Short mmCIF file of C-alpha atoms in Angstrom, two decimals:
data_model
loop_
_atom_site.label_atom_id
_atom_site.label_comp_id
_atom_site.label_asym_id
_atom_site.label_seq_id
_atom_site.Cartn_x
_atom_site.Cartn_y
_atom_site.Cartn_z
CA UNK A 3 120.29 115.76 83.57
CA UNK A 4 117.71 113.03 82.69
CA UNK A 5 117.47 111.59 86.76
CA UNK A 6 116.79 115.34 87.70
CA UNK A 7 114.57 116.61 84.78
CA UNK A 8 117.02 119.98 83.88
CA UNK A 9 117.61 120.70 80.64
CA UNK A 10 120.61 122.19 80.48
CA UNK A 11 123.31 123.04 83.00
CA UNK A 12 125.65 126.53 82.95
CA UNK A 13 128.56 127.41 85.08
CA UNK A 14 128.48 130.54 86.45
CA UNK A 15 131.19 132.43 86.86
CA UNK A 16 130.53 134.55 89.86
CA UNK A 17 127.93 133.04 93.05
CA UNK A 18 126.34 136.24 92.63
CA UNK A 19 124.23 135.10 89.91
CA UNK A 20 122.55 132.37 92.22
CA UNK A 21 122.59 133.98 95.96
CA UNK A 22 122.85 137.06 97.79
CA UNK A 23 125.44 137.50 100.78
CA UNK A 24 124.47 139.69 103.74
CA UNK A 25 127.19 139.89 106.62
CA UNK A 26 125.89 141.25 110.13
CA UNK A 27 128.38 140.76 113.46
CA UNK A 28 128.28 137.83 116.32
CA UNK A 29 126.75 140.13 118.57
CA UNK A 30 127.19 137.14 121.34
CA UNK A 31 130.81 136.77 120.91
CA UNK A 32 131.94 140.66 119.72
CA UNK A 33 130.29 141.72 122.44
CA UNK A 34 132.86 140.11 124.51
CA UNK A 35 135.69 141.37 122.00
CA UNK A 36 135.14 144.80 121.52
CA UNK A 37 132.76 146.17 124.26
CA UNK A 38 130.96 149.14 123.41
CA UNK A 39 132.72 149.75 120.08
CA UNK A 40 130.46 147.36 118.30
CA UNK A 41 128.72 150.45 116.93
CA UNK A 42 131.98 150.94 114.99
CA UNK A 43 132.08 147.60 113.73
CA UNK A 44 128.74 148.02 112.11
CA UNK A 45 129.19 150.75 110.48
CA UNK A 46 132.58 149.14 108.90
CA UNK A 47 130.35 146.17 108.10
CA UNK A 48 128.15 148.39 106.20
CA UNK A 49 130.41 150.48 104.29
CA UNK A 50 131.97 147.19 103.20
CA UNK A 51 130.69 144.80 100.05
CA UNK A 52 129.58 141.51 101.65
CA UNK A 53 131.50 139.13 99.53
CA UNK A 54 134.87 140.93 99.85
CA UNK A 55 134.34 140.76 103.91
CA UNK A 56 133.64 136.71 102.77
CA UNK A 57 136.46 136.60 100.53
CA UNK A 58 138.85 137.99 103.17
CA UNK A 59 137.32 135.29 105.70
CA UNK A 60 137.66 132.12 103.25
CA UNK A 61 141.21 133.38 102.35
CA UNK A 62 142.62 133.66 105.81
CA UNK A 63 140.18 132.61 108.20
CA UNK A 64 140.73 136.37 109.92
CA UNK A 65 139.90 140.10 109.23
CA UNK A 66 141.75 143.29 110.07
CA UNK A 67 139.33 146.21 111.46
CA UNK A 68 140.50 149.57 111.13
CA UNK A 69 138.47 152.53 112.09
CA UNK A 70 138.55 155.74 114.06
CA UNK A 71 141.96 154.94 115.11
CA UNK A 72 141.30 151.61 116.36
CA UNK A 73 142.08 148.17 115.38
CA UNK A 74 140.44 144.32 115.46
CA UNK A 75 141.47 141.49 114.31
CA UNK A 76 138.32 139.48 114.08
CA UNK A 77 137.44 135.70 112.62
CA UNK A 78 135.03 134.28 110.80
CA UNK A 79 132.85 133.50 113.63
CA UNK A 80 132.61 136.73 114.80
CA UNK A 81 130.47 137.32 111.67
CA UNK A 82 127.10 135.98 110.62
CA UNK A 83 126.80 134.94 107.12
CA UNK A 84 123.35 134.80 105.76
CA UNK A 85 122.74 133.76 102.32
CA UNK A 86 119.18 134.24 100.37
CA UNK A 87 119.19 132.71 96.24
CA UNK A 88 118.13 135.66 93.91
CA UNK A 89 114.85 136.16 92.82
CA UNK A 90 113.99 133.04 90.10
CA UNK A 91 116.28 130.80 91.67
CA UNK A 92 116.57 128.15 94.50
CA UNK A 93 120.16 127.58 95.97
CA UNK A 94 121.60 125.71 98.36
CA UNK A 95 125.54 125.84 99.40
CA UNK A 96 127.66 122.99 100.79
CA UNK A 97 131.27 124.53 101.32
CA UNK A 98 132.45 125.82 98.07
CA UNK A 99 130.13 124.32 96.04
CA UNK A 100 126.85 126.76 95.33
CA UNK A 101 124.38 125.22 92.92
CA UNK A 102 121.08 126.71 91.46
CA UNK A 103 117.73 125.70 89.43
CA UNK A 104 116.05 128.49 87.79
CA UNK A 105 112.41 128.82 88.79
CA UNK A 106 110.80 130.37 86.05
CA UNK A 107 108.58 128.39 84.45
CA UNK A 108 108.55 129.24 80.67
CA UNK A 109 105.59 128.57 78.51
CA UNK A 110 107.37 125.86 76.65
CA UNK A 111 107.93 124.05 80.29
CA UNK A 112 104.69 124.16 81.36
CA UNK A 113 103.33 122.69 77.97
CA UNK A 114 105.83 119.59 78.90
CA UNK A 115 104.64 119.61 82.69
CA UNK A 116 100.89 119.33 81.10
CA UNK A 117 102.29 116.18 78.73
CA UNK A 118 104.57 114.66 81.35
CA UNK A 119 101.31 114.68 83.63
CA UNK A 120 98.87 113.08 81.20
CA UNK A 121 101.73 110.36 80.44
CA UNK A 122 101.35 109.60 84.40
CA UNK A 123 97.62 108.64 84.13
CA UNK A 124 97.87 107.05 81.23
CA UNK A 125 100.59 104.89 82.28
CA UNK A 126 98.46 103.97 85.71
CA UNK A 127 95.70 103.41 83.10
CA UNK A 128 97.75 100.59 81.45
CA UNK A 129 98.82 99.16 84.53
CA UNK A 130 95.35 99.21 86.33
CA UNK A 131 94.03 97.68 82.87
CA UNK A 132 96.19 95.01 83.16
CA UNK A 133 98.22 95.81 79.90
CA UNK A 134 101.14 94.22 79.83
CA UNK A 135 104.59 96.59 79.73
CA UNK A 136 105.19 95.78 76.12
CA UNK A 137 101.54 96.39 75.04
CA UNK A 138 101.22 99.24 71.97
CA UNK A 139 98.10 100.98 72.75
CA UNK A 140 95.63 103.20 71.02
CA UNK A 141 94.93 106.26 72.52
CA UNK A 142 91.13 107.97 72.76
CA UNK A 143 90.48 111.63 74.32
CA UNK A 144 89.26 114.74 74.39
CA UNK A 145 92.25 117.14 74.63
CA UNK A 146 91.40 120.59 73.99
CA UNK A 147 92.83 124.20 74.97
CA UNK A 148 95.73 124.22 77.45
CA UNK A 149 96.07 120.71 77.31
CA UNK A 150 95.38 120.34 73.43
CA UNK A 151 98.02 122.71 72.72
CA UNK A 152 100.31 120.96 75.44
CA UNK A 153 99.62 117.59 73.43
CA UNK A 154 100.37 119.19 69.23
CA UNK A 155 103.69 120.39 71.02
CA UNK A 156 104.64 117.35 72.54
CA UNK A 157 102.67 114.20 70.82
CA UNK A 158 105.82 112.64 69.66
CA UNK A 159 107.31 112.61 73.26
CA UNK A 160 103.66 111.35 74.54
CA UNK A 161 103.52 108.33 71.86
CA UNK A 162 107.33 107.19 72.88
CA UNK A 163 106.34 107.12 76.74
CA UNK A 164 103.38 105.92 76.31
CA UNK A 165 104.02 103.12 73.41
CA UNK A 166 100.69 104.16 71.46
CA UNK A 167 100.51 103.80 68.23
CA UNK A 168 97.10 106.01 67.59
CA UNK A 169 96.14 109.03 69.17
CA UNK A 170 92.88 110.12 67.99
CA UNK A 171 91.05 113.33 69.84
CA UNK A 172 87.75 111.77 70.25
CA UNK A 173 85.86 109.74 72.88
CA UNK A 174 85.84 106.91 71.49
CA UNK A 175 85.13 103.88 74.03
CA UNK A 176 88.26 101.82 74.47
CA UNK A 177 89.37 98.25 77.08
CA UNK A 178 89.62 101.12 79.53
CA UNK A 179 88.71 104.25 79.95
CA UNK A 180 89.25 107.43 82.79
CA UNK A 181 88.05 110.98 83.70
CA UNK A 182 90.99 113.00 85.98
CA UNK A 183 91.04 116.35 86.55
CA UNK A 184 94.16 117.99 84.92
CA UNK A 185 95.06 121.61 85.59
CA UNK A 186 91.14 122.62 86.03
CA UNK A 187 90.09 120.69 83.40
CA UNK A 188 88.18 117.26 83.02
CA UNK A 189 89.93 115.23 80.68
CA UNK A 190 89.25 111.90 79.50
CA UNK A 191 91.11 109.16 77.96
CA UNK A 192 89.92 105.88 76.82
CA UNK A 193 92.98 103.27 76.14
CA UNK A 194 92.86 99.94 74.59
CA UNK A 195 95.89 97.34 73.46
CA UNK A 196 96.72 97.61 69.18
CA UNK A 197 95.04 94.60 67.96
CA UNK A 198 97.70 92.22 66.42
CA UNK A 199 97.32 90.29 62.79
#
C-alpha cells in the first residue's frame, strides 16, 4: 500500500463493481459457422446477460445456441469480449485476476496531493542547498487558501518528511529560498538548517 500510495484495499465480491462486460459475435469466424443465421445469433446475444454468456465460456470453453429451432455449439472465440471499468474506476484484467483504483478524488485526497507536492520542492530545496540528508530545517512561507488549508490538515505529515523543526507562515529570509507555482498559486518557501548549541 505504501510503494503504490492507496490507502486501503477491498475485495470485491462480484467484477461488476470494477468493469462492465459487453459480448458482440466473431463476425470473421461465425460468418463461416453459421452463414446467414448470424442475425439469430445476435439477437440471442442480446437477450442474454453478458457475464452469464462469459461464465458459460470460462466454465467450459463452449456454448450451446438454441433458437428458432436451430442449434450451435459455439467457443469462446467466436465471441468478442470487450471490457470498459465503471465510471470512477480504472481496471485492468490479467486472466482471472481484475483489479481496480477508484478515481474520485475526495477533498481530503487532494489536501494530501497539495502537501505531498510542497514536500517535493522542499526536499529539491534541501538538496539544491546543499543540506545534508540528516539536516533539521526551519521552514519559512507564505501558505494561504487551498494550500494553507492543505498544510493545518497535514503539517504533522509535512514536518516528518521534511525533518523541520519550525514552520512559521511568514517570509522570512532563510540559507535558501524559492518561488514555484503550485496549483495556480505562487508560493514561496524560504528554508534554512536548525542552528545547533
Amino acid at each position: 500500500m505504501d510503494e503504490l500510495n492507496v490507502k486501503s484495499i477491498k475485495r470485491v465480491r462480484n467484477t461488476n463493481e470494477l468493469v462492465e462486460y459487453s459480448v458482440k459475435p466473431n463476425l470473421t469466424l461465425l460468418g463461416q459457422k453459421v452463414g446467414k443465421d448470424i442475425p439469430i445469433i445476435r439477437s440471442w446475444i442480446s437477450e442474454q446477460a453478458s457475464n452469464s454468456i462469459i461464465n458459460s465460456i470460462k466454465n467450459s470453453d463452449t456454448i450451446t445456441i438454441e433458437k428458432k429451432g436451430k442449434s450451435w455449439e459455439l467457443r469462446s472465440e467466436d465471441f468478442i469480449i470487450d471490457e470498459s471499468p465503471i465510471a470512477g474506476i480504472s481496471a485492468v484484467s490479467n486472466d482471472d485476476l481484475i483489479g481496480g483504483i477508484s478515481t474520485e478524488l475526495t477533498e481530503i485526497l487532494i489536501r494530501e496531493g497539495i502537501v505531498r507536492d510542497i514536500i517535493r520542492q522542499v526536499q529539491i530545496m534541501r538538496k539544491d542547498a546543499n543540506f545534508a540528508v540528516e539536516d533539521r530545517i526551519s521552514v519559512h512561507a507564505n501558505f494561504d487558501g487551498a494550500i494553507g488549508e492543505a498544510m493545518n490538515a497535514f503539517k504533522d505529515y509535512f514536518i516528518n518528511e521534511t525533518l523541520t523543526v519550525s514552520l512559521d507562515n511568514d517570509i522570512e529570509k532563510g540559507e535558501f529560498s524559492r518561488t514555484f507555482d503550485l496549483r495556480g498559486q505562487h508560493v514561496t518557501v524560504s528554508i534554512e538548517r536548525n542552528k545547533r548549541i
